[in-house]
Amino acid sequence: MKPITVKDQVRLSWGRCIGLALSGMSYRMFRSLITMSILSLAVAFLDHVLSYSVMEQNTRQSAFAQLQEFRLVGEWVTRLSGPESVPQVLATLADNNTQRLAEYQHWSNQDAASIQQAQQIARRLRDLYAFFDNLPLASRGVILGDLDPMQAVRQLQDPAALQAFSQRLSQVNVTLPLAAEEFTRLASQDQPLLWTMIEKINHGQQQAIAQIRAQTNQVGPVELLASRPAQLDEVLRQAGFQVDADLLNRLQVQASRLADLQRLKPLIEIPTVRAAMARRLRINPKEVDLPGTINWIRGQSRAQDLAADLKPYTADHPLDGPRLVFLADSQRRQEKLQAIVGDEPPTAMRGLLDLPTRTRWLVIVSFLVCAIGVINAMMMSVTERFNEIATMKCLGALDGFLLQVFFVEAIVQGLVGGLIGLALGFGLALLRGWISLGNMIFTCLPISDILIGGGVALGAGLILGAVAAIGPAWTAARLAPMEAMRVE
Amino acid sequence: MTTLTHPTPAQSDDADKPIIIRTLRLNKFYGQGEATTYALRGVDATIYRGEFIAVLGPSGSGKSTFFNMIGALDSPSEGRVLIDEVDVAQLSASELAFLRCQKIGYIFQSYNLIRYMTALENVTVPMAFAGVKPEEARRRGMGLLKMVGLENRWSHRPIEMSGGQQQRVAIARAMCNEPKILLADEPTGNLDLKTGEDILNIMQRINKERGVTIVCATHDHRLLNICDRIMWIRDGLVERIEARHNLKITVGRIGGEA
Ligand SMILES: Nc1ncnc2c1ncn2[C@@H]1O[C@H](COP(=O)(O)OP(=O)(O)OP(=O)(O)O)[C@@H](O)[C@H]1O
Ligand SMILES: [Mg+2]
């Protein structure tokens, strides 16, 4: 009979392993806290970048949309003042905006097929212009001279000019984005069609505007939209403008604001008003101007004061307190929105999974930072325990059990650190957004994108952490105990 | 395959005793090339079941390395280790873990206690690995700590204990799964006379009463009074093995021993 019968070692339950992992962590509380804080910082960094980019994107988009409301009236005033410029019509045709197209069809008095044809041509021309615009300056100079692409291509309707153009083209090594005969057809046959169409549209619009003026006592567009005489809706529709009651309501509000602004301008030039304003602002009367005055109007009481000053000069149509407040508030809002949007219009709504290129790089870099942070923290916390792993192996721990313990530790630390990191990162993003974009950040939080971002950051922390912990633990557990003991 | 330079068990006067550990041409070297250190250079040793064997040798002679080999804690560079005639190299990872956990007890020269565990927890770790229920393990662990005189220190961490106290925790841990073989690497090195004697008494008792095979490296000459055989190691080679009764050593007395 053998005294030593070798069997398989007992497999321990997950409960045992969680117990050991947790007690180990609480013994090494300080070290665990350090690991978790590094982890949470890494996750916070990633989450901050992710949430801030979607927040910024969303806020800018929302601000841009709100700004459109202010711009709308300007757009309509231009539209009701005279025919649109040729590039504008060209762009609208290429863009396929049904309402504008319906207007064009009305003004040009053509059938839908011709409009569609014009659209096709407009699009091809637009692509061609873009191609020329993107050429290197040197070759562009040779081909186009000083002209802009539109003027240059327009000249090609003349066969002689086309010939000369082809020669210039062969001098530089440039291939057009479309075949030679196609290009010739576009330049010499299609182009004239489009220009005629645009002329017709312009002419039609001109006539429509004249018709409206005749029917509405010749008032200017701002005043017309602001006063909105009873028959205005019908008159506009008859002239071919695509309007509805809702649009005209909105236009009326904004147009009266514009009208008030225009009326206020000469009013503050009046010496008594100017003197009163100068006293309030504590500045020299010569320095009183429109922006300063509007900026001063905050709240009803100030507005009432100014309204009282203005009263003698606005007897027929008073500029009362509420109107002034509305004027000033709108002005400020517009400025604020403009500041949020910045110079470039925001890109179309894309969300977290399709960030703009600049932000994507930021995300990739912060992901790397997060990865390095997490991997480093976790690997450190495991490699400094090779001795312990070796000792446990000497005492009969199974490799799998040791891996389980480290896995549980990594998950627990990852979860705790990661959740703290998420809170930190989101809070930071919110704070930064609030500082740079103002209160508006809170009204348009892209919740689902923020949640996805949080998930990505937490998931990255957890998975990287687990891999980084299991890797070295596995290396150590595979070795013979005394070999592992020697690794340092 | 292997020609043994030492007398084979069959020819020796111990032929009738059953063998528990046998090493064949055991070699161990660390590093490679110029830097190679030869820790063991062809050790053939036989350890019989139930015996108490003392391993003597100067520092650096390869005692600890020999312990690691026969305890299945490290793999030999060459040669084989047979425990109960089973080649250790053939055991699976799980069987090795079972062997280390439940059949062999180790007292390491450097104790190898787990830093962040209390004395009691250190003692119960191998029991946990063996699947003993936590309450039962605590009960047995307290008993073992009492045996080594540390029942009042059960909640102390290794850094809060003296070298000798840590050594005693290591001894208690080695015994906790009632191993068949006890490998002790200088178990009394850090102990005062009295405690050292207590420990030697305990070892003698478990050797005699429970038939545990004990291999013990030591410089403590009192041990020579209670062991059955003595093995001298020098420069990674077994210099000689002698039964104690063939030697004329009497260094004091061990309490209780005649
Ligand atoms: N990890 C290692 N790398 C290189 N050489 C080693 C290693 N471990 C031990 N050695 C060498 O192997 C030889 C035997 O070492 P070992 O620890 O077995 O000696 P020992 O007999 O236990 O000594 P002591 O009585 O001092 O504990 C020594 O020369 C030592 O330098
Ligand atoms: Mg040693």
mmCIF file with all atom_site columns, N, CA, C and O and ligand atoms in Angstrom, chain A residues 482 486, chain B residues 28-31 35 37-40 57-68 109 185-186 217 219 233, ligand 1:
data_model
loop_
_atom_site.group_PDB
_atom_site.id
_atom_site.type_symbol
_atom_site.label_atom_id
_atom_site.label_alt_id
_atom_site.label_comp_id
_atom_site.label_asym_id
_atom_site.label_entity_id
_atom_site.label_seq_id
_atom_site.pdbx_PDB_ins_code
_atom_site.Cartn_x
_atom_site.Cartn_y
_atom_site.Cartn_z
_atom_site.occupancy
_atom_site.B_iso_or_equiv
_atom_site.pdbx_formal_charge
_atom_site.auth_seq_id
_atom_site.auth_comp_id
_atom_site.auth_asym_id
_atom_site.auth_atom_id
_atom_site.pdbx_PDB_model_num
ATOM   1   N N   . MET A 1 482 ? 9.103  27.797 -7.633  1.00 0.00 ? 482 MET A N   1
ATOM   2   C CA  . MET A 1 482 ? 10.371 28.432 -7.264  1.00 0.00 ? 482 MET A CA  1
ATOM   3   C C   . MET A 1 482 ? 10.908 29.304 -8.394  1.00 0.00 ? 482 MET A C   1
ATOM   4   O O   . MET A 1 482 ? 11.621 30.264 -8.143  1.00 0.00 ? 482 MET A O   1
ATOM   5   N N   . ARG A 1 486 ? 11.654 33.430 -8.173  1.00 0.00 ? 486 ARG A N   1
ATOM   6   C CA  . ARG A 1 486 ? 12.896 34.098 -8.579  1.00 0.00 ? 486 ARG A CA  1
ATOM   7   C C   . ARG A 1 486 ? 12.656 35.284 -9.494  1.00 0.00 ? 486 ARG A C   1
ATOM   8   O O   . ARG A 1 486 ? 13.477 36.168 -9.579  1.00 0.00 ? 486 ARG A O   1
ATOM   9   N N   . LYS B 2 28  ? 21.042 20.456 -11.121 1.00 0.00 ? 28  LYS B N   1
ATOM   10  C CA  . LYS B 2 28  ? 20.338 21.726 -11.248 1.00 0.00 ? 28  LYS B CA  1
ATOM   11  C C   . LYS B 2 28  ? 21.355 22.818 -11.480 1.00 0.00 ? 28  LYS B C   1
ATOM   12  O O   . LYS B 2 28  ? 22.314 22.961 -10.705 1.00 0.00 ? 28  LYS B O   1
ATOM   13  N N   . PHE B 2 29  ? 21.220 23.514 -12.566 1.00 0.00 ? 29  PHE B N   1
ATOM   14  C CA  . PHE B 2 29  ? 22.074 24.692 -12.726 1.00 0.00 ? 29  PHE B CA  1
ATOM   15  C C   . PHE B 2 29  ? 21.243 25.913 -13.059 1.00 0.00 ? 29  PHE B C   1
ATOM   16  O O   . PHE B 2 29  ? 20.196 25.829 -13.700 1.00 0.00 ? 29  PHE B O   1
ATOM   17  N N   . TYR B 2 30  ? 21.708 27.033 -12.564 1.00 0.00 ? 30  TYR B N   1
ATOM   18  C CA  . TYR B 2 30  ? 21.034 28.313 -12.777 1.00 0.00 ? 30  TYR B CA  1
ATOM   19  C C   . TYR B 2 30  ? 21.803 29.096 -13.809 1.00 0.00 ? 30  TYR B C   1
ATOM   20  O O   . TYR B 2 30  ? 23.021 29.031 -13.863 1.00 0.00 ? 30  TYR B O   1
ATOM   21  N N   . GLY B 2 31  ? 21.099 29.839 -14.635 1.00 0.00 ? 31  GLY B N   1
ATOM   22  C CA  . GLY B 2 31  ? 21.742 30.689 -15.642 1.00 0.00 ? 31  GLY B CA  1
ATOM   23  C C   . GLY B 2 31  ? 22.305 29.843 -16.766 1.00 0.00 ? 31  GLY B C   1
ATOM   24  O O   . GLY B 2 31  ? 22.156 28.615 -16.799 1.00 0.00 ? 31  GLY B O   1
ATOM   25  N N   . ALA B 2 35  ? 27.825 32.319 -17.081 1.00 0.00 ? 35  ALA B N   1
ATOM   26  C CA  . ALA B 2 35  ? 27.281 32.624 -15.762 1.00 0.00 ? 35  ALA B CA  1
ATOM   27  C C   . ALA B 2 35  ? 26.638 31.412 -15.078 1.00 0.00 ? 35  ALA B C   1
ATOM   28  O O   . ALA B 2 35  ? 26.036 31.544 -14.030 1.00 0.00 ? 35  ALA B O   1
ATOM   29  N N   . THR B 2 37  ? 25.664 28.560 -12.793 1.00 0.00 ? 37  THR B N   1
ATOM   30  C CA  . THR B 2 37  ? 26.018 28.122 -11.438 1.00 0.00 ? 37  THR B CA  1
ATOM   31  C C   . THR B 2 37  ? 25.489 26.706 -11.271 1.00 0.00 ? 37  THR B C   1
ATOM   32  O O   . THR B 2 37  ? 24.309 26.462 -11.519 1.00 0.00 ? 37  THR B O   1
ATOM   33  N N   . TYR B 2 38  ? 26.341 25.812 -10.864 1.00 0.00 ? 38  TYR B N   1
ATOM   34  C CA  . TYR B 2 38  ? 25.893 24.429 -10.633 1.00 0.00 ? 38  TYR B CA  1
ATOM   35  C C   . TYR B 2 38  ? 25.513 24.289 -9.183  1.00 0.00 ? 38  TYR B C   1
ATOM   36  O O   . TYR B 2 38  ? 26.374 24.360 -8.298  1.00 0.00 ? 38  TYR B O   1
ATOM   37  N N   . ALA B 2 39  ? 24.221 24.140 -8.924  1.00 0.00 ? 39  ALA B N   1
ATOM   38  C CA  . ALA B 2 39  ? 23.752 24.034 -7.549  1.00 0.00 ? 39  ALA B CA  1
ATOM   39  C C   . ALA B 2 39  ? 23.737 22.567 -7.122  1.00 0.00 ? 39  ALA B C   1
ATOM   40  O O   . ALA B 2 39  ? 24.091 22.235 -5.993  1.00 0.00 ? 39  ALA B O   1
ATOM   41  N N   . LEU B 2 40  ? 23.344 21.680 -8.026  1.00 0.00 ? 40  LEU B N   1
ATOM   42  C CA  . LEU B 2 40  ? 23.364 20.235 -7.750  1.00 0.00 ? 40  LEU B CA  1
ATOM   43  C C   . LEU B 2 40  ? 24.051 19.565 -8.934  1.00 0.00 ? 40  LEU B C   1
ATOM   44  O O   . LEU B 2 40  ? 23.801 19.915 -10.084 1.00 0.00 ? 40  LEU B O   1
ATOM   45  N N   . GLY B 2 57  ? 25.470 20.585 5.536   1.00 0.00 ? 57  GLY B N   1
ATOM   46  C CA  . GLY B 2 57  ? 26.337 21.063 4.465   1.00 0.00 ? 57  GLY B CA  1
ATOM   47  C C   . GLY B 2 57  ? 26.588 22.533 4.640   1.00 0.00 ? 57  GLY B C   1
ATOM   48  O O   . GLY B 2 57  ? 25.759 23.242 5.217   1.00 0.00 ? 57  GLY B O   1
ATOM   49  N N   . PRO B 2 58  ? 27.743 22.983 4.160   1.00 0.00 ? 58  PRO B N   1
ATOM   50  C CA  . PRO B 2 58  ? 28.054 24.407 4.300   1.00 0.00 ? 58  PRO B CA  1
ATOM   51  C C   . PRO B 2 58  ? 27.097 25.269 3.492   1.00 0.00 ? 58  PRO B C   1
ATOM   52  O O   . PRO B 2 58  ? 26.393 24.769 2.609   1.00 0.00 ? 58  PRO B O   1
ATOM   53  N N   . SER B 2 59  ? 27.115 26.551 3.780   1.00 0.00 ? 59  SER B N   1
ATOM   54  C CA  . SER B 2 59  ? 26.250 27.480 3.060   1.00 0.00 ? 59  SER B CA  1
ATOM   55  C C   . SER B 2 59  ? 26.575 27.463 1.569   1.00 0.00 ? 59  SER B C   1
ATOM   56  O O   . SER B 2 59  ? 27.742 27.434 1.185   1.00 0.00 ? 59  SER B O   1
ATOM   57  N N   . GLY B 2 60  ? 25.549 27.431 0.752   1.00 0.00 ? 60  GLY B N   1
ATOM   58  C CA  . GLY B 2 60  ? 25.751 27.439 -0.702  1.00 0.00 ? 60  GLY B CA  1
ATOM   59  C C   . GLY B 2 60  ? 26.026 26.073 -1.276  1.00 0.00 ? 60  GLY B C   1
ATOM   60  O O   . GLY B 2 60  ? 26.333 25.934 -2.454  1.00 0.00 ? 60  GLY B O   1
ATOM   61  N N   . SER B 2 61  ? 25.891 25.031 -0.454  1.00 0.00 ? 61  SER B N   1
ATOM   62  C CA  . SER B 2 61  ? 26.213 23.698 -0.948  1.00 0.00 ? 61  SER B CA  1
ATOM   63  C C   . SER B 2 61  ? 25.073 23.089 -1.762  1.00 0.00 ? 61  SER B C   1
ATOM   64  O O   . SER B 2 61  ? 25.268 22.095 -2.445  1.00 0.00 ? 61  SER B O   1
ATOM   65  N N   . GLY B 2 62  ? 23.894 23.670 -1.701  1.00 0.00 ? 62  GLY B N   1
ATOM   66  C CA  . GLY B 2 62  ? 22.786 23.171 -2.522  1.00 0.00 ? 62  GLY B CA  1
ATOM   67  C C   . GLY B 2 62  ? 21.665 22.539 -1.724  1.00 0.00 ? 62  GLY B C   1
ATOM   68  O O   . GLY B 2 62  ? 20.805 21.855 -2.287  1.00 0.00 ? 62  GLY B O   1
ATOM   69  N N   . LYS B 2 63  ? 21.601 22.773 -0.423  1.00 0.00 ? 63  LYS B N   1
ATOM   70  C CA  . LYS B 2 63  ? 20.566 22.157 0.411   1.00 0.00 ? 63  LYS B CA  1
ATOM   71  C C   . LYS B 2 63  ? 19.167 22.632 0.008   1.00 0.00 ? 63  LYS B C   1
ATOM   72  O O   . LYS B 2 63  ? 18.278 21.830 -0.252  1.00 0.00 ? 63  LYS B O   1
ATOM   73  N N   . SER B 2 64  ? 19.038 23.960 -0.062  1.00 0.00 ? 64  SER B N   1
ATOM   74  C CA  . SER B 2 64  ? 17.708 24.492 -0.399  1.00 0.00 ? 64  SER B CA  1
ATOM   75  C C   . SER B 2 64  ? 17.299 24.039 -1.792  1.00 0.00 ? 64  SER B C   1
ATOM   76  O O   . SER B 2 64  ? 16.126 23.688 -2.033  1.00 0.00 ? 64  SER B O   1
ATOM   77  N N   . THR B 2 65  ? 18.241 24.023 -2.704  1.00 0.00 ? 65  THR B N   1
ATOM   78  C CA  . THR B 2 65  ? 17.946 23.579 -4.059  1.00 0.00 ? 65  THR B CA  1
ATOM   79  C C   . THR B 2 65  ? 17.453 22.127 -4.035  1.00 0.00 ? 65  THR B C   1
ATOM   80  O O   . THR B 2 65  ? 16.474 21.769 -4.696  1.00 0.00 ? 65  THR B O   1
ATOM   81  N N   . PHE B 2 66  ? 18.129 21.297 -3.245  1.00 0.00 ? 66  PHE B N   1
ATOM   82  C CA  . PHE B 2 66  ? 17.734 19.893 -3.110  1.00 0.00 ? 66  PHE B CA  1
ATOM   83  C C   . PHE B 2 66  ? 16.313 19.770 -2.567  1.00 0.00 ? 66  PHE B C   1
ATOM   84  O O   . PHE B 2 66  ? 15.500 18.990 -3.054  1.00 0.00 ? 66  PHE B O   1
ATOM   85  N N   . PHE B 2 67  ? 16.001 20.606 -1.579  1.00 0.00 ? 67  PHE B N   1
ATOM   86  C CA  . PHE B 2 67  ? 14.640 20.595 -1.012  1.00 0.00 ? 67  PHE B CA  1
ATOM   87  C C   . PHE B 2 67  ? 13.603 20.951 -2.061  1.00 0.00 ? 67  PHE B C   1
ATOM   88  O O   . PHE B 2 67  ? 12.557 20.310 -2.166  1.00 0.00 ? 67  PHE B O   1
ATOM   89  N N   . ASN B 2 68  ? 13.906 22.004 -2.832  1.00 0.00 ? 68  ASN B N   1
ATOM   90  C CA  . ASN B 2 68  ? 12.945 22.424 -3.854  1.00 0.00 ? 68  ASN B CA  1
ATOM   91  C C   . ASN B 2 68  ? 12.689 21.305 -4.860  1.00 0.00 ? 68  ASN B C   1
ATOM   92  O O   . ASN B 2 68  ? 11.567 21.130 -5.322  1.00 0.00 ? 68  ASN B O   1
ATOM   93  N N   . GLN B 2 109 ? 13.219 28.194 4.243   1.00 0.00 ? 109 GLN B N   1
ATOM   94  C CA  . GLN B 2 109 ? 14.292 28.883 4.955   1.00 0.00 ? 109 GLN B CA  1
ATOM   95  C C   . GLN B 2 109 ? 13.918 30.345 5.179   1.00 0.00 ? 109 GLN B C   1
ATOM   96  O O   . GLN B 2 109 ? 14.202 30.922 6.215   1.00 0.00 ? 109 GLN B O   1
ATOM   97  N N   . ASP B 2 185 ? 13.613 23.408 6.024   1.00 0.00 ? 185 ASP B N   1
ATOM   98  C CA  . ASP B 2 185 ? 14.895 24.034 5.683   1.00 0.00 ? 185 ASP B CA  1
ATOM   99  C C   . ASP B 2 185 ? 15.311 24.939 6.834   1.00 0.00 ? 185 ASP B C   1
ATOM   100 O O   . ASP B 2 185 ? 14.811 26.051 6.969   1.00 0.00 ? 185 ASP B O   1
ATOM   101 N N   . GLU B 2 186 ? 16.184 24.445 7.656   1.00 0.00 ? 186 GLU B N   1
ATOM   102 C CA  . GLU B 2 186 ? 16.630 25.154 8.858   1.00 0.00 ? 186 GLU B CA  1
ATOM   103 C C   . GLU B 2 186 ? 15.473 25.674 9.702   1.00 0.00 ? 186 GLU B C   1
ATOM   104 O O   . GLU B 2 186 ? 15.316 26.875 9.882   1.00 0.00 ? 186 GLU B O   1
ATOM   105 N N   . ALA B 2 217 ? 17.074 20.241 6.886   1.00 0.00 ? 217 ALA B N   1
ATOM   106 C CA  . ALA B 2 217 ? 18.402 20.846 6.775   1.00 0.00 ? 217 ALA B CA  1
ATOM   107 C C   . ALA B 2 217 ? 18.659 21.630 8.037   1.00 0.00 ? 217 ALA B C   1
ATOM   108 O O   . ALA B 2 217 ? 17.756 22.273 8.556   1.00 0.00 ? 217 ALA B O   1
ATOM   109 N N   . HIS B 2 219 ? 21.856 23.378 10.948  1.00 0.00 ? 219 HIS B N   1
ATOM   110 C CA  . HIS B 2 219 ? 23.191 23.477 11.542  1.00 0.00 ? 219 HIS B CA  1
ATOM   111 C C   . HIS B 2 219 ? 23.090 23.184 13.032  1.00 0.00 ? 219 HIS B C   1
ATOM   112 O O   . HIS B 2 219 ? 24.050 23.300 13.753  1.00 0.00 ? 219 HIS B O   1
ATOM   113 N N   . ILE B 2 233 ? 25.988 17.237 2.297   1.00 0.00 ? 233 ILE B N   1
ATOM   114 C CA  . ILE B 2 233 ? 26.050 17.737 0.924   1.00 0.00 ? 233 ILE B CA  1
ATOM   115 C C   . ILE B 2 233 ? 27.180 18.740 0.843   1.00 0.00 ? 233 ILE B C   1
ATOM   116 O O   . ILE B 2 233 ? 27.358 19.567 1.744   1.00 0.00 ? 233 ILE B O   1
HETATM 117 N N1  . LIG C 3 .   ? 18.293 31.636 -8.392  1.00 0.00 ? 1   LIG C N1  1
HETATM 118 C C1  . LIG C 3 .   ? 19.593 31.306 -8.394  1.00 0.00 ? 1   LIG C C1  1
HETATM 119 N N2  . LIG C 3 .   ? 20.352 31.751 -9.407  1.00 0.00 ? 1   LIG C N2  1
HETATM 120 C C2  . LIG C 3 .   ? 21.660 31.450 -9.459  1.00 0.00 ? 1   LIG C C2  1
HETATM 121 N N3  . LIG C 3 .   ? 22.274 30.705 -8.557  1.00 0.00 ? 1   LIG C N3  1
HETATM 122 C C3  . LIG C 3 .   ? 21.551 30.233 -7.511  1.00 0.00 ? 1   LIG C C3  1
HETATM 123 C C4  . LIG C 3 .   ? 20.175 30.526 -7.392  1.00 0.00 ? 1   LIG C C4  1
HETATM 124 N N4  . LIG C 3 .   ? 19.700 29.922 -6.260  1.00 0.00 ? 1   LIG C N4  1
HETATM 125 C C5  . LIG C 3 .   ? 20.776 29.291 -5.713  1.00 0.00 ? 1   LIG C C5  1
HETATM 126 N N5  . LIG C 3 .   ? 21.879 29.480 -6.466  1.00 0.00 ? 1   LIG C N5  1
HETATM 127 C C6  . LIG C 3 .   ? 23.219 28.932 -6.232  1.00 0.00 ? 1   LIG C C6  1
HETATM 128 O O1  . LIG C 3 .   ? 23.090 27.554 -6.022  1.00 0.00 ? 1   LIG C O1  1
HETATM 129 C C7  . LIG C 3 .   ? 23.961 27.162 -5.009  1.00 0.00 ? 1   LIG C C7  1
HETATM 130 C C8  . LIG C 3 .   ? 23.160 26.398 -3.970  1.00 0.00 ? 1   LIG C C8  1
HETATM 131 O O2  . LIG C 3 .   ? 22.266 27.266 -3.337  1.00 0.00 ? 1   LIG C O2  1
HETATM 132 P P1  . LIG C 3 .   ? 21.343 26.811 -2.148  1.00 0.00 ? 1   LIG C P1  1
HETATM 133 O O3  . LIG C 3 .   ? 20.410 27.907 -1.843  1.00 0.00 ? 1   LIG C O3  1
HETATM 134 O O4  . LIG C 3 .   ? 20.737 25.506 -2.489  1.00 0.00 ? 1   LIG C O4  1
HETATM 135 O O5  . LIG C 3 .   ? 22.390 26.660 -0.957  1.00 0.00 ? 1   LIG C O5  1
HETATM 136 P P2  . LIG C 3 .   ? 22.101 26.201 0.559   1.00 0.00 ? 1   LIG C P2  1
HETATM 137 O O6  . LIG C 3 .   ? 22.850 24.956 0.765   1.00 0.00 ? 1   LIG C O6  1
HETATM 138 O O7  . LIG C 3 .   ? 20.676 26.200 0.831   1.00 0.00 ? 1   LIG C O7  1
HETATM 139 O O8  . LIG C 3 .   ? 22.805 27.377 1.362   1.00 0.00 ? 1   LIG C O8  1
HETATM 140 P P3  . LIG C 3 .   ? 22.374 27.985 2.802   1.00 0.00 ? 1   LIG C P3  1
HETATM 141 O O9  . LIG C 3 .   ? 22.815 27.062 3.840   1.00 0.00 ? 1   LIG C O9  1
HETATM 142 O O10 . LIG C 3 .   ? 23.106 29.274 2.844   1.00 0.00 ? 1   LIG C O10 1
HETATM 143 O O11 . LIG C 3 .   ? 20.912 28.171 2.736   1.00 0.00 ? 1   LIG C O11 1
HETATM 144 C C9  . LIG C 3 .   ? 24.615 28.390 -4.454  1.00 0.00 ? 1   LIG C C9  1
HETATM 145 O O12 . LIG C 3 .   ? 25.929 28.471 -4.965  1.00 0.00 ? 1   LIG C O12 1
HETATM 146 C C10 . LIG C 3 .   ? 23.809 29.513 -4.980  1.00 0.00 ? 1   LIG C C10 1
HETATM 147 O O13 . LIG C 3 .   ? 24.628 30.596 -5.287  1.00 0.00 ? 1   LIG C O13 1
#
